Each structure stands twice: as structure tokens, then as C-alpha cells.
PDB file of N, CA and C in Angstrom:
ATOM      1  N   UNK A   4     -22.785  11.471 -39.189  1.00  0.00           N
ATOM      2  CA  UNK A   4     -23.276  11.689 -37.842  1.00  0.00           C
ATOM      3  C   UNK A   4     -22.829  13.068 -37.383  1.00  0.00           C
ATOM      4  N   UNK A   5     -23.663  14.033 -37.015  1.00  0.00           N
ATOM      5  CA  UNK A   5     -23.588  14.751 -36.416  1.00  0.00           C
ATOM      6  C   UNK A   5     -22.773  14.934 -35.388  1.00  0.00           C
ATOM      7  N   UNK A   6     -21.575  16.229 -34.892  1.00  0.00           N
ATOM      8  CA  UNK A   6     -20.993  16.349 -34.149  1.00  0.00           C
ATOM      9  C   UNK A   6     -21.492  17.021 -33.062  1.00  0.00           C
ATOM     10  N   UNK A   7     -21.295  16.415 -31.767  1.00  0.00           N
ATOM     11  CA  UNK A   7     -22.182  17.069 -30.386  1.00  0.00           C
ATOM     12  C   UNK A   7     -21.114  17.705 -29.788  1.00  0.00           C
ATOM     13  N   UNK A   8     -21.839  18.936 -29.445  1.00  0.00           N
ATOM     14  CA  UNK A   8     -20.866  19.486 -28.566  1.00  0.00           C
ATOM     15  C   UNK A   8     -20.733  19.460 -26.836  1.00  0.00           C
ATOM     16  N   UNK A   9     -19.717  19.736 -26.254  1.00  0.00           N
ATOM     17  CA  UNK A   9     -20.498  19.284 -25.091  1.00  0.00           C
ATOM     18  C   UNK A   9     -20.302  21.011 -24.446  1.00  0.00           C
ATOM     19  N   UNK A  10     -21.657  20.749 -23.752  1.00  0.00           N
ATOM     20  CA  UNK A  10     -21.819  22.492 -22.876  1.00  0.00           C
ATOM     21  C   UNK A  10     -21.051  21.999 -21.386  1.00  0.00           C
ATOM     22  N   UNK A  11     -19.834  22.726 -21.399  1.00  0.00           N
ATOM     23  CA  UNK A  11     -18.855  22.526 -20.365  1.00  0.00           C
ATOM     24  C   UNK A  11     -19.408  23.337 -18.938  1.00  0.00           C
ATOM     25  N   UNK A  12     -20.391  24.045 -19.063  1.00  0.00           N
ATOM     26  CA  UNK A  12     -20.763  25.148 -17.650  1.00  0.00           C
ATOM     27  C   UNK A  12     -21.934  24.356 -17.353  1.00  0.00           C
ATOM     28  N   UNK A  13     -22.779  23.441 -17.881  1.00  0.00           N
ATOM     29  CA  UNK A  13     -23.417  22.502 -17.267  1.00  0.00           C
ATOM     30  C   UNK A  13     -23.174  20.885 -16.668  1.00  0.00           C
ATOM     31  N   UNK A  14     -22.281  20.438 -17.779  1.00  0.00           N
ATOM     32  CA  UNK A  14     -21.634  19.191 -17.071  1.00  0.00           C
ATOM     33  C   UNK A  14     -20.833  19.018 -16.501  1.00  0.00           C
ATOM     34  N   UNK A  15     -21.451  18.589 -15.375  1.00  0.00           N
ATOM     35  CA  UNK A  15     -20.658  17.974 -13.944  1.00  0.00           C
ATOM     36  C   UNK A  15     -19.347  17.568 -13.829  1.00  0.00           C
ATOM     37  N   UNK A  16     -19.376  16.645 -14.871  1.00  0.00           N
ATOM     38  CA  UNK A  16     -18.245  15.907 -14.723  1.00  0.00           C
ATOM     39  C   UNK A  16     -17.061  16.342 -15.817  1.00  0.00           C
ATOM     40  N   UNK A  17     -17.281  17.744 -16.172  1.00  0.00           N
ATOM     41  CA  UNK A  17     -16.589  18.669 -17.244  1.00  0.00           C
ATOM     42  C   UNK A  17     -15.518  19.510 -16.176  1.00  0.00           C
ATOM     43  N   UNK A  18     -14.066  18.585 -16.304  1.00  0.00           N
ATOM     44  CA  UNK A  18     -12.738  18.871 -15.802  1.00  0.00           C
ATOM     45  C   UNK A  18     -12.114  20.098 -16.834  1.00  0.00           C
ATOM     46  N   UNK A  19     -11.187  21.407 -16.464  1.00  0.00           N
ATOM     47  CA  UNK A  19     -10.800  21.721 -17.075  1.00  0.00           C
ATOM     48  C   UNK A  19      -8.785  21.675 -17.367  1.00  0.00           C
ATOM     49  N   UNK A  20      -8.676  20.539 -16.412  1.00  0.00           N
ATOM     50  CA  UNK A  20      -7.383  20.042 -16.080  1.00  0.00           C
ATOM     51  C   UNK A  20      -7.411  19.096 -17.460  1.00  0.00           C
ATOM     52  N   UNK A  21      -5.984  18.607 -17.712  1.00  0.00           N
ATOM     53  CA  UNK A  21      -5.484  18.279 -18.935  1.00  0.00           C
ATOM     54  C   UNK A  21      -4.973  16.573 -18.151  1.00  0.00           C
ATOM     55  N   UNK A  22      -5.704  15.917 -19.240  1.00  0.00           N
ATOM     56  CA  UNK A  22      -4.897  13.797 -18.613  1.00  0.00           C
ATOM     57  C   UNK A  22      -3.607  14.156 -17.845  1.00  0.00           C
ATOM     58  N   UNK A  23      -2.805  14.483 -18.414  1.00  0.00           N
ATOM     59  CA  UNK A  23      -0.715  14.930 -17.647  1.00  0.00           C
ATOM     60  C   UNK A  23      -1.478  15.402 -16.475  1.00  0.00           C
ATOM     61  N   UNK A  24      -2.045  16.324 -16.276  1.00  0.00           N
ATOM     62  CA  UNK A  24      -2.386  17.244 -14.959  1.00  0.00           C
ATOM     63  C   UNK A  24      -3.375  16.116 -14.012  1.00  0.00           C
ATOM     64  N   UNK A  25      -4.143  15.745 -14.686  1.00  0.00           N
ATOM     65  CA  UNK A  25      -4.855  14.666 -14.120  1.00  0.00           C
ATOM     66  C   UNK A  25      -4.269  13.217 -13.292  1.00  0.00           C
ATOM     67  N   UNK A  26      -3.710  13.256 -14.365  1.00  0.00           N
ATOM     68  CA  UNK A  26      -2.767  11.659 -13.984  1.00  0.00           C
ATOM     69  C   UNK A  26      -1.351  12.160 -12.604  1.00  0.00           C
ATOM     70  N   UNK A  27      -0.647  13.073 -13.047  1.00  0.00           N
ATOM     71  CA  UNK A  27       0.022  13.530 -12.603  1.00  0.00           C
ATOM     72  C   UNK A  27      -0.603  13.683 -10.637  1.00  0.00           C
ATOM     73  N   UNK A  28      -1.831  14.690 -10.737  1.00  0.00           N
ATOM     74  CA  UNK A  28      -2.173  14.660  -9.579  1.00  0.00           C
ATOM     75  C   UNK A  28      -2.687  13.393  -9.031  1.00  0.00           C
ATOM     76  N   UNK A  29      -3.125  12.290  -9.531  1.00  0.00           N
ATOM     77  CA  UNK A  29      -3.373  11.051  -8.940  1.00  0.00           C
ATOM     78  C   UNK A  29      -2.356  10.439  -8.685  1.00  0.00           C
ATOM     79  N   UNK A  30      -0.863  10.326  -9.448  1.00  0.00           N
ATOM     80  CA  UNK A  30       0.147  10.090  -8.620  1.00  0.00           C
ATOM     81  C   UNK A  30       0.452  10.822  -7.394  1.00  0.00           C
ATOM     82  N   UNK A  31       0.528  11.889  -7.224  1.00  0.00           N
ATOM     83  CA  UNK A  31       1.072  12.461  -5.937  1.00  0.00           C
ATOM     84  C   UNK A  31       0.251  12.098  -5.047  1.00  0.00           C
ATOM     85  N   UNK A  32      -1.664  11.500  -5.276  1.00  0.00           N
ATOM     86  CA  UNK A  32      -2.324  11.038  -4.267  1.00  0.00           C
ATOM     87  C   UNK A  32      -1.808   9.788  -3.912  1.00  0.00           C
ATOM     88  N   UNK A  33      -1.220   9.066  -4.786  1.00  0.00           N
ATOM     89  CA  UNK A  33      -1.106   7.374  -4.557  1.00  0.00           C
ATOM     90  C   UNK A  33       0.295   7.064  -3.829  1.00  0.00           C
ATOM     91  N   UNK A  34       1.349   8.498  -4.296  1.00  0.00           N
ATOM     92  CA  UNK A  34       2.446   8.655  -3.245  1.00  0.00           C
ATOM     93  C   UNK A  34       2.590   9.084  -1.721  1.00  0.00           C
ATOM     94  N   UNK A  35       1.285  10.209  -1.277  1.00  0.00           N
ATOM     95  CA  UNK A  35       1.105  10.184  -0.016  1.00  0.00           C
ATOM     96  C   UNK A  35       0.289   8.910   0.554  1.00  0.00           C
ATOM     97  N   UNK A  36       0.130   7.937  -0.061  1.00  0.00           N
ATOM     98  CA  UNK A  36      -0.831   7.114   0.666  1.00  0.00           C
ATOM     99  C   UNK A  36       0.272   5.532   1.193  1.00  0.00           C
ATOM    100  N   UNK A  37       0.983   5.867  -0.033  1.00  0.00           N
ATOM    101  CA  UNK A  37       2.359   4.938   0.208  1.00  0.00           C
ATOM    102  C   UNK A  37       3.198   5.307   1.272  1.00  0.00           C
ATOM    103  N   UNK A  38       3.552   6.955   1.512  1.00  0.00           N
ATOM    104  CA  UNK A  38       4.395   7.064   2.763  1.00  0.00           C
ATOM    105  C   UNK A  38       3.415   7.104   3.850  1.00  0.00           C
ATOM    106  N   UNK A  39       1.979   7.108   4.093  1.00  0.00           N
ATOM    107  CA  UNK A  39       1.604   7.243   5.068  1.00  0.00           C
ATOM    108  C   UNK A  39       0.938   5.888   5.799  1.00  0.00           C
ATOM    109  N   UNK A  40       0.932   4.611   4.252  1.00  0.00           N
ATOM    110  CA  UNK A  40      -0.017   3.572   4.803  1.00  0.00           C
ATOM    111  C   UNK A  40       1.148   2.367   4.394  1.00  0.00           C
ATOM    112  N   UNK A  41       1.783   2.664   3.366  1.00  0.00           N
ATOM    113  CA  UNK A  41       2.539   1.715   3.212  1.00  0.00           C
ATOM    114  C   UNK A  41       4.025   1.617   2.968  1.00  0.00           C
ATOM    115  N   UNK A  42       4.680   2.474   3.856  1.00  0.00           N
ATOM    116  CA  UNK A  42       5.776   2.846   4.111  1.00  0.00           C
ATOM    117  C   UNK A  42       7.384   1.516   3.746  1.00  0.00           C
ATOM    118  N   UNK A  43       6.576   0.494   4.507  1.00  0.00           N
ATOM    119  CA  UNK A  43       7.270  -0.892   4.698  1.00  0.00           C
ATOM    120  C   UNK A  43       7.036  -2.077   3.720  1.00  0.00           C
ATOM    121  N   UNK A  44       6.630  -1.741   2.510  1.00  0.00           N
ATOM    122  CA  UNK A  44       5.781  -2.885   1.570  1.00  0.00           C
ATOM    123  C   UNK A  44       6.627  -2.458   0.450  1.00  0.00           C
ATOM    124  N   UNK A  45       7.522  -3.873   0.056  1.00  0.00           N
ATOM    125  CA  UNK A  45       8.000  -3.797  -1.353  1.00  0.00           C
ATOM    126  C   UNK A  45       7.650  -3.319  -2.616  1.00  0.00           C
ATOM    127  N   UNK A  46       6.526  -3.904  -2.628  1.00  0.00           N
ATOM    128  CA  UNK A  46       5.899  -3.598  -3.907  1.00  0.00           C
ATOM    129  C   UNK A  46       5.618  -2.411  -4.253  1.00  0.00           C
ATOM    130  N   UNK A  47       5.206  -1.549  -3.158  1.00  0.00           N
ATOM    131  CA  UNK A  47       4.866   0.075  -3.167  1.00  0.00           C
ATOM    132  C   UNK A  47       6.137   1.218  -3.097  1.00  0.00           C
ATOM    133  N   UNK A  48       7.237  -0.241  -2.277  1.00  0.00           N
ATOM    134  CA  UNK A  48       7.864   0.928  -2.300  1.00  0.00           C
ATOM    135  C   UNK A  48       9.013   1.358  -3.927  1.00  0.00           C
ATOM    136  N   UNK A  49       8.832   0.037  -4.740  1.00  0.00           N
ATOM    137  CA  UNK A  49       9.576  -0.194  -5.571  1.00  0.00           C
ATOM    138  C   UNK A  49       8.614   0.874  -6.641  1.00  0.00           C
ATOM    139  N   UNK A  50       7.370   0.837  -6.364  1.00  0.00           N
ATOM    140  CA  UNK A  50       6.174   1.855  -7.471  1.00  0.00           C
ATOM    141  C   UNK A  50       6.705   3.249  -7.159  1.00  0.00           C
ATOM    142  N   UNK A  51       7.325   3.627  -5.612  1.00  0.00           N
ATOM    143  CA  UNK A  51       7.868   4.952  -5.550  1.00  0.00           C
ATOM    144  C   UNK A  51       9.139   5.228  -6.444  1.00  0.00           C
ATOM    145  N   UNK A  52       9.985   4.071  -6.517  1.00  0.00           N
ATOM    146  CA  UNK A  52      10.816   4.232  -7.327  1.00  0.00           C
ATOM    147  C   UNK A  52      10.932   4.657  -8.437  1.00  0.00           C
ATOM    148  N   UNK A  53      10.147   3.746  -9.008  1.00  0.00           N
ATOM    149  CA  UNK A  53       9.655   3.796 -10.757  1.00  0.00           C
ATOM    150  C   UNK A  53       9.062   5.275 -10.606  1.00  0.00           C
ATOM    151  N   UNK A  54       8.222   5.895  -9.748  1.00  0.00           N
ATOM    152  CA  UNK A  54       7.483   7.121 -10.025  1.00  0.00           C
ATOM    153  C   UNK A  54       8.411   8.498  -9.605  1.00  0.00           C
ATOM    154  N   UNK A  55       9.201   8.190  -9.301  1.00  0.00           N
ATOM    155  CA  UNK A  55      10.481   8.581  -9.057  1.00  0.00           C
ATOM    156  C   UNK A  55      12.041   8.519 -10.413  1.00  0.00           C
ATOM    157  N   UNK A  56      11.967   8.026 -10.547  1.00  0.00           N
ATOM    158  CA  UNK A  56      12.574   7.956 -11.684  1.00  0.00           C
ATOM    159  C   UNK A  56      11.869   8.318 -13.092  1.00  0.00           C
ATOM    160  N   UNK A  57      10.883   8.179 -12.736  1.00  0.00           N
ATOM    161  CA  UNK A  57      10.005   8.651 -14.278  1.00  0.00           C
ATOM    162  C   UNK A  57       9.983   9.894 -13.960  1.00  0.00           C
ATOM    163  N   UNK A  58       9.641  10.464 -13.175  1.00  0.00           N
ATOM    164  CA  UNK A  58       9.624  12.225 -12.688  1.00  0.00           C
ATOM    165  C   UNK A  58      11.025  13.171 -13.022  1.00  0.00           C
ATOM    166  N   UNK A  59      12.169  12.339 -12.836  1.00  0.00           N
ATOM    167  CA  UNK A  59      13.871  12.694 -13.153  1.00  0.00           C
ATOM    168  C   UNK A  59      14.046  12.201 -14.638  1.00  0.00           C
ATOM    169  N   UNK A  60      13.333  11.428 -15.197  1.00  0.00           N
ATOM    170  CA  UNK A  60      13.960  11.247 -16.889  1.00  0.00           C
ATOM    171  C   UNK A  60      15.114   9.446 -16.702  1.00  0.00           C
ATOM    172  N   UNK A  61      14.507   9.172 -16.222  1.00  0.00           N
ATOM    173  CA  UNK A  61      15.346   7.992 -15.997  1.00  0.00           C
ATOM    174  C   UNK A  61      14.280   6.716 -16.109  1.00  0.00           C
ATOM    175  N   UNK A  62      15.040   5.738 -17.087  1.00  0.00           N
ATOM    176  CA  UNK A  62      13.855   4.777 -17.049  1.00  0.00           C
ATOM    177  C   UNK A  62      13.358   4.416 -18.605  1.00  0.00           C
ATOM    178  N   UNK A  63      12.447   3.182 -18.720  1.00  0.00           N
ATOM    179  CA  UNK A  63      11.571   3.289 -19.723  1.00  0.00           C
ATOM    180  C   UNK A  63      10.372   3.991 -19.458  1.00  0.00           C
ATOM    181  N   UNK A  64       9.954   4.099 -18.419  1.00  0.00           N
ATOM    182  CA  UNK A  64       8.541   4.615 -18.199  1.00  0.00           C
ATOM    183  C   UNK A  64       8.759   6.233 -18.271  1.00  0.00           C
ATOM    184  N   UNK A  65       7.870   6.760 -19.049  1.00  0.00           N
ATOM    185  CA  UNK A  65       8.437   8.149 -19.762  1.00  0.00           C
ATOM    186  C   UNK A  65       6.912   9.184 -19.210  1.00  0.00           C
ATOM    187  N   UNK A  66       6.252   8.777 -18.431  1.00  0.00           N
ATOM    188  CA  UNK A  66       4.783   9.377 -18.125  1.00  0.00           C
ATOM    189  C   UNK A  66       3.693   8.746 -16.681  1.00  0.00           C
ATOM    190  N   UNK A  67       3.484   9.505 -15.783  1.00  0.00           N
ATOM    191  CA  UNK A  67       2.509   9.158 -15.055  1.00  0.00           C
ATOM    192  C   UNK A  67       1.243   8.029 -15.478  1.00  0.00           C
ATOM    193  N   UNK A  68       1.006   8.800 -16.189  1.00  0.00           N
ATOM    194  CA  UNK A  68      -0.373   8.211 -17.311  1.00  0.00           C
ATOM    195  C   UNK A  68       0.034   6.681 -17.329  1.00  0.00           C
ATOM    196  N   UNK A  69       0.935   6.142 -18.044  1.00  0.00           N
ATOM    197  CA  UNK A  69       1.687   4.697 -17.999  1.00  0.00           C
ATOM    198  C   UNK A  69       1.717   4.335 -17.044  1.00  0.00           C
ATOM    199  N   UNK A  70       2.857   4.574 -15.981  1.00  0.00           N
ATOM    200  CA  UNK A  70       2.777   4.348 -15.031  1.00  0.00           C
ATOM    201  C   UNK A  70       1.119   3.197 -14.247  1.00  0.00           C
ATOM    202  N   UNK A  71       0.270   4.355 -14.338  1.00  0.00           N
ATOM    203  CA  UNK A  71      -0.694   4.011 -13.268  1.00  0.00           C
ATOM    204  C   UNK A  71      -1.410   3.337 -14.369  1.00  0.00           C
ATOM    205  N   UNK A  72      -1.523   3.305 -15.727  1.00  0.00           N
ATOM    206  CA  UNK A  72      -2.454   2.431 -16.281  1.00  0.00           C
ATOM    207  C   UNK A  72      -1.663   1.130 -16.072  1.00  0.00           C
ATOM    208  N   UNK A  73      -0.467   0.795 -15.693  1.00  0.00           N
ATOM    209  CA  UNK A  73       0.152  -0.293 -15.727  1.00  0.00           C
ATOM    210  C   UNK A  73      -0.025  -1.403 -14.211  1.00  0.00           C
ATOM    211  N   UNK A  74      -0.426  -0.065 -13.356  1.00  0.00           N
ATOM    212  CA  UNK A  74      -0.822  -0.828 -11.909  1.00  0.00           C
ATOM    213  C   UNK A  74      -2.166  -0.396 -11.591  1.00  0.00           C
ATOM    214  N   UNK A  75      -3.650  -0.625 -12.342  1.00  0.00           N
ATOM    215  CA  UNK A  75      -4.156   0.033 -12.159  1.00  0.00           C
ATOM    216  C   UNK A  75      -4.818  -1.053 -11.201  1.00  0.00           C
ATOM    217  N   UNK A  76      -5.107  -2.150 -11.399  1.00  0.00           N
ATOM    218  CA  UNK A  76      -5.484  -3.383 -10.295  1.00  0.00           C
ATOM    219  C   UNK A  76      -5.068  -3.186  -8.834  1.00  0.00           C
ATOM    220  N   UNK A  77      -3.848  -2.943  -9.163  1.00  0.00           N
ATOM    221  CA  UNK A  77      -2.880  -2.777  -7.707  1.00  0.00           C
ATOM    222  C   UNK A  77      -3.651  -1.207  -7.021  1.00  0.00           C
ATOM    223  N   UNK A  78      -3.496  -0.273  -8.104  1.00  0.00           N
ATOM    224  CA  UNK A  78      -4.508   0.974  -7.366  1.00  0.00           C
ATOM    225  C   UNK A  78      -5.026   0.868  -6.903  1.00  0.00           C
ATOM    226  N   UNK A  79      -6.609  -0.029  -7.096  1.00  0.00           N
ATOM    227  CA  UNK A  79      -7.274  -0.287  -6.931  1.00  0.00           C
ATOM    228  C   UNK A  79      -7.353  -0.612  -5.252  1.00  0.00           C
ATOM    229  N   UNK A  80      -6.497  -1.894  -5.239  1.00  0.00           N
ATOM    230  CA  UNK A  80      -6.686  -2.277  -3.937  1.00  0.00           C
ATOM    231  C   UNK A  80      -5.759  -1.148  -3.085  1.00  0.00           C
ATOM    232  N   UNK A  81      -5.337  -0.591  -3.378  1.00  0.00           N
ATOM    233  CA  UNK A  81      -4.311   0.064  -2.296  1.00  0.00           C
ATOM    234  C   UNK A  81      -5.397   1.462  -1.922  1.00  0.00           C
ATOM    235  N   UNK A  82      -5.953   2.127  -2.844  1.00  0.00           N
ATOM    236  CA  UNK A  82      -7.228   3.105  -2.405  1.00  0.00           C
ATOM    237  C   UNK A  82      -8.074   2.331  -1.676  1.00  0.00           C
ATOM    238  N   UNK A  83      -8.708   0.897  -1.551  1.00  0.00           N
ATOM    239  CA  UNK A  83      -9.681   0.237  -0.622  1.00  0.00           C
ATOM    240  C   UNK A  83      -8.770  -0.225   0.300  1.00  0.00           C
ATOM    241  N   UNK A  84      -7.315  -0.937   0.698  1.00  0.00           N
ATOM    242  CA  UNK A  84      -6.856  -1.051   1.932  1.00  0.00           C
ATOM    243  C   UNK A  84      -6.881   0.239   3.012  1.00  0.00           C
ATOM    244  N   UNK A  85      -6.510   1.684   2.356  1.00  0.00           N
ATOM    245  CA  UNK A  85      -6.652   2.618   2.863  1.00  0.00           C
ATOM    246  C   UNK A  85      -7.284   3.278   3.056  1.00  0.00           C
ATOM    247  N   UNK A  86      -8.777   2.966   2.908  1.00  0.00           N
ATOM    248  CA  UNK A  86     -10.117   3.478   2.811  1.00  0.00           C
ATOM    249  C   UNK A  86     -10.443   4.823   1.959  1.00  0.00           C
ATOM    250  N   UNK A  87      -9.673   4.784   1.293  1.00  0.00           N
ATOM    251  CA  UNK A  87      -9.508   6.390   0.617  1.00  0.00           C
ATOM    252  C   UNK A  87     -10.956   6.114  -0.799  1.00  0.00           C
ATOM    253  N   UNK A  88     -12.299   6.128  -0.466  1.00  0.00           N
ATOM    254  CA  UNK A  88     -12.990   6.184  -1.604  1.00  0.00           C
ATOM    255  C   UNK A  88     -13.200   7.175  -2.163  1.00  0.00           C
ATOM    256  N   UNK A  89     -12.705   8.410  -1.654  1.00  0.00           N
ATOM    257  CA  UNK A  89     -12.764   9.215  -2.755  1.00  0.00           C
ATOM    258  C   UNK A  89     -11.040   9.193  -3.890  1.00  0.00           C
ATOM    259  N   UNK A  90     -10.358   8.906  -3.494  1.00  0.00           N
ATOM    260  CA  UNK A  90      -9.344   8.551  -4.562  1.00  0.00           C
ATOM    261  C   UNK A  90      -9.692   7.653  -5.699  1.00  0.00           C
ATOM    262  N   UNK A  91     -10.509   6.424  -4.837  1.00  0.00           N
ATOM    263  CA  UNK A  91     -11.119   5.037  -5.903  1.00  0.00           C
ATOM    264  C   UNK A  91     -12.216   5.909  -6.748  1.00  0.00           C
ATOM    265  N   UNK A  92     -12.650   6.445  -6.253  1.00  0.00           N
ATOM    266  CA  UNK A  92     -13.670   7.254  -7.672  1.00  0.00           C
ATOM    267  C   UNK A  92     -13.022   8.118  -8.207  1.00  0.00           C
ATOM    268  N   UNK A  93     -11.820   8.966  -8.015  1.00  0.00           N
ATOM    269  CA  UNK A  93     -11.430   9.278  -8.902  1.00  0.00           C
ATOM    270  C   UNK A  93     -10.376   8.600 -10.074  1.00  0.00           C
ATOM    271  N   UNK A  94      -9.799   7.370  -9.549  1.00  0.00           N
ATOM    272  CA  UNK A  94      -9.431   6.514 -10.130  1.00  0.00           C
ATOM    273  C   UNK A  94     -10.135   5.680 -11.536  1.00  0.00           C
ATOM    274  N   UNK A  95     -11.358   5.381 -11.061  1.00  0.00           N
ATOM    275  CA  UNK A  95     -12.259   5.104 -11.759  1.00  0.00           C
ATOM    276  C   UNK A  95     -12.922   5.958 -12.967  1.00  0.00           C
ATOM    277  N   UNK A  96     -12.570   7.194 -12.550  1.00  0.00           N
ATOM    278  CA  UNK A  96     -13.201   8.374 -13.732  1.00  0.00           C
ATOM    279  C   UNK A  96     -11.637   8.517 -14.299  1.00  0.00           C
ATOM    280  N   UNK A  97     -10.841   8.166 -13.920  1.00  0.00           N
ATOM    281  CA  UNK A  97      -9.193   8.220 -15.293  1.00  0.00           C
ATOM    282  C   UNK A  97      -9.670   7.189 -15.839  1.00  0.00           C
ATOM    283  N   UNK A  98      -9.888   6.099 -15.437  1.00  0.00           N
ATOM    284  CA  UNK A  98      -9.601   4.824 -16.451  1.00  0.00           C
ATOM    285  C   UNK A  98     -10.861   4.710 -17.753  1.00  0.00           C
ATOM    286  N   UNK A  99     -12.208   5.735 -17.350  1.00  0.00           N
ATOM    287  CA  UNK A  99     -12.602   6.339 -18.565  1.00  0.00           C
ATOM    288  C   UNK A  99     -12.080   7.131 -19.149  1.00  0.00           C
ATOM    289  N   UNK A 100     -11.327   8.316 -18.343  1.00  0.00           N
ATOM    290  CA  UNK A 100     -10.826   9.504 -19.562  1.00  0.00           C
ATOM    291  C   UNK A 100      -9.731   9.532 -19.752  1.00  0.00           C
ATOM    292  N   UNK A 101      -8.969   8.596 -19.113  1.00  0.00           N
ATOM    293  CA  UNK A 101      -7.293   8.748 -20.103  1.00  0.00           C
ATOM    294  C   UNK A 101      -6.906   7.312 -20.229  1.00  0.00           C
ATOM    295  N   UNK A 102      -6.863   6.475 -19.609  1.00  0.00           N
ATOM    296  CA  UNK A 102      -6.318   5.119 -19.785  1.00  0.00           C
ATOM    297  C   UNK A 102      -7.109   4.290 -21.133  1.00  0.00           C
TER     298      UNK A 102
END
């Protein structure tokens, strides 16, 4: 089978950011949404932890990328409690290209 190339100056959806850079910036979205929507909620605030400690070298969790493929359900709803649909679509375009 033939190898396709893909023409990167026409497709749309042709990122030139790297999964780490990718993933990375979807954490820092899912961390302002925690101090701004869910400040008081265990569960989120214990995900700051973990994303917090993975950022310092502490931990099993050794990568963003993990991290959020591990709560990606929970993402899910926490981008629709906070109405944030443009986060949920970009959420949705990681869990094709890196998860």
C-alpha cells in the first residue's frame, strides 16, 4: 500500500504542536477551569494534585498525556458542567491524536 502524504498548508486540522505540547496545554485548560468552577470539589481538587505532582517529578504518573487519558470521562463532564465547548472539542480531537 502506498504511502500518503499529508499536504500540511491545506489541512485544517494539520497542528504543528507536538501530543506533550498538546496534552500539556489541555491540562493548563482543565486547571483554570478547576480554580475557577470547581474550586471546592474533591475529586478535582485531588486531579490538581496528581497534575501537580506529575509537573515536579513526584508520583507514578510521569506525563500529562496519562494523566488525562486516565480521566478522560471525568473531562468530559467537567468541560459540559462548565459550558466550555470549545475545550470539549478540543478534547475530543486528543482522544483521536494522542490517547
Amino acid at each position: 500500500m502506498p504511502k500518503t502524504e499529508i499536504n500540511q498548508e491545506n489541512d485544517s486540522d494539520y497542528s504543528p504542536m507536538t501530543d506533550k505540547e498538546k496534552t500539556e496545554s489541555m491540562l493548563d485548560r482543565v486547571l483554570e477551569l478547576i480554580d475557577t468552577h470547581k474550586k471546592n470539589d474533591k475529586y478535582w481538587l485531588h486531579f490538581k494534585q496528581k497534575a501537580a505532582d506529575m509537573r515536579n517529578g513526584i508520583g507514578p504518573i510521569s506525563d500529562a498525556q496519562f494523566l488525562l487519558h486516565c480521566n478522560v470521562y471525568y473531562l468530559r463532564e467537567l468541560f459540559e458542567d462548565c459550558n466550555d465547548y470549545e475545550g470539549l472539542t478540543i478534547l475530543e480531537q486528543l482522544e483521536v491524536d494522542c490517547f
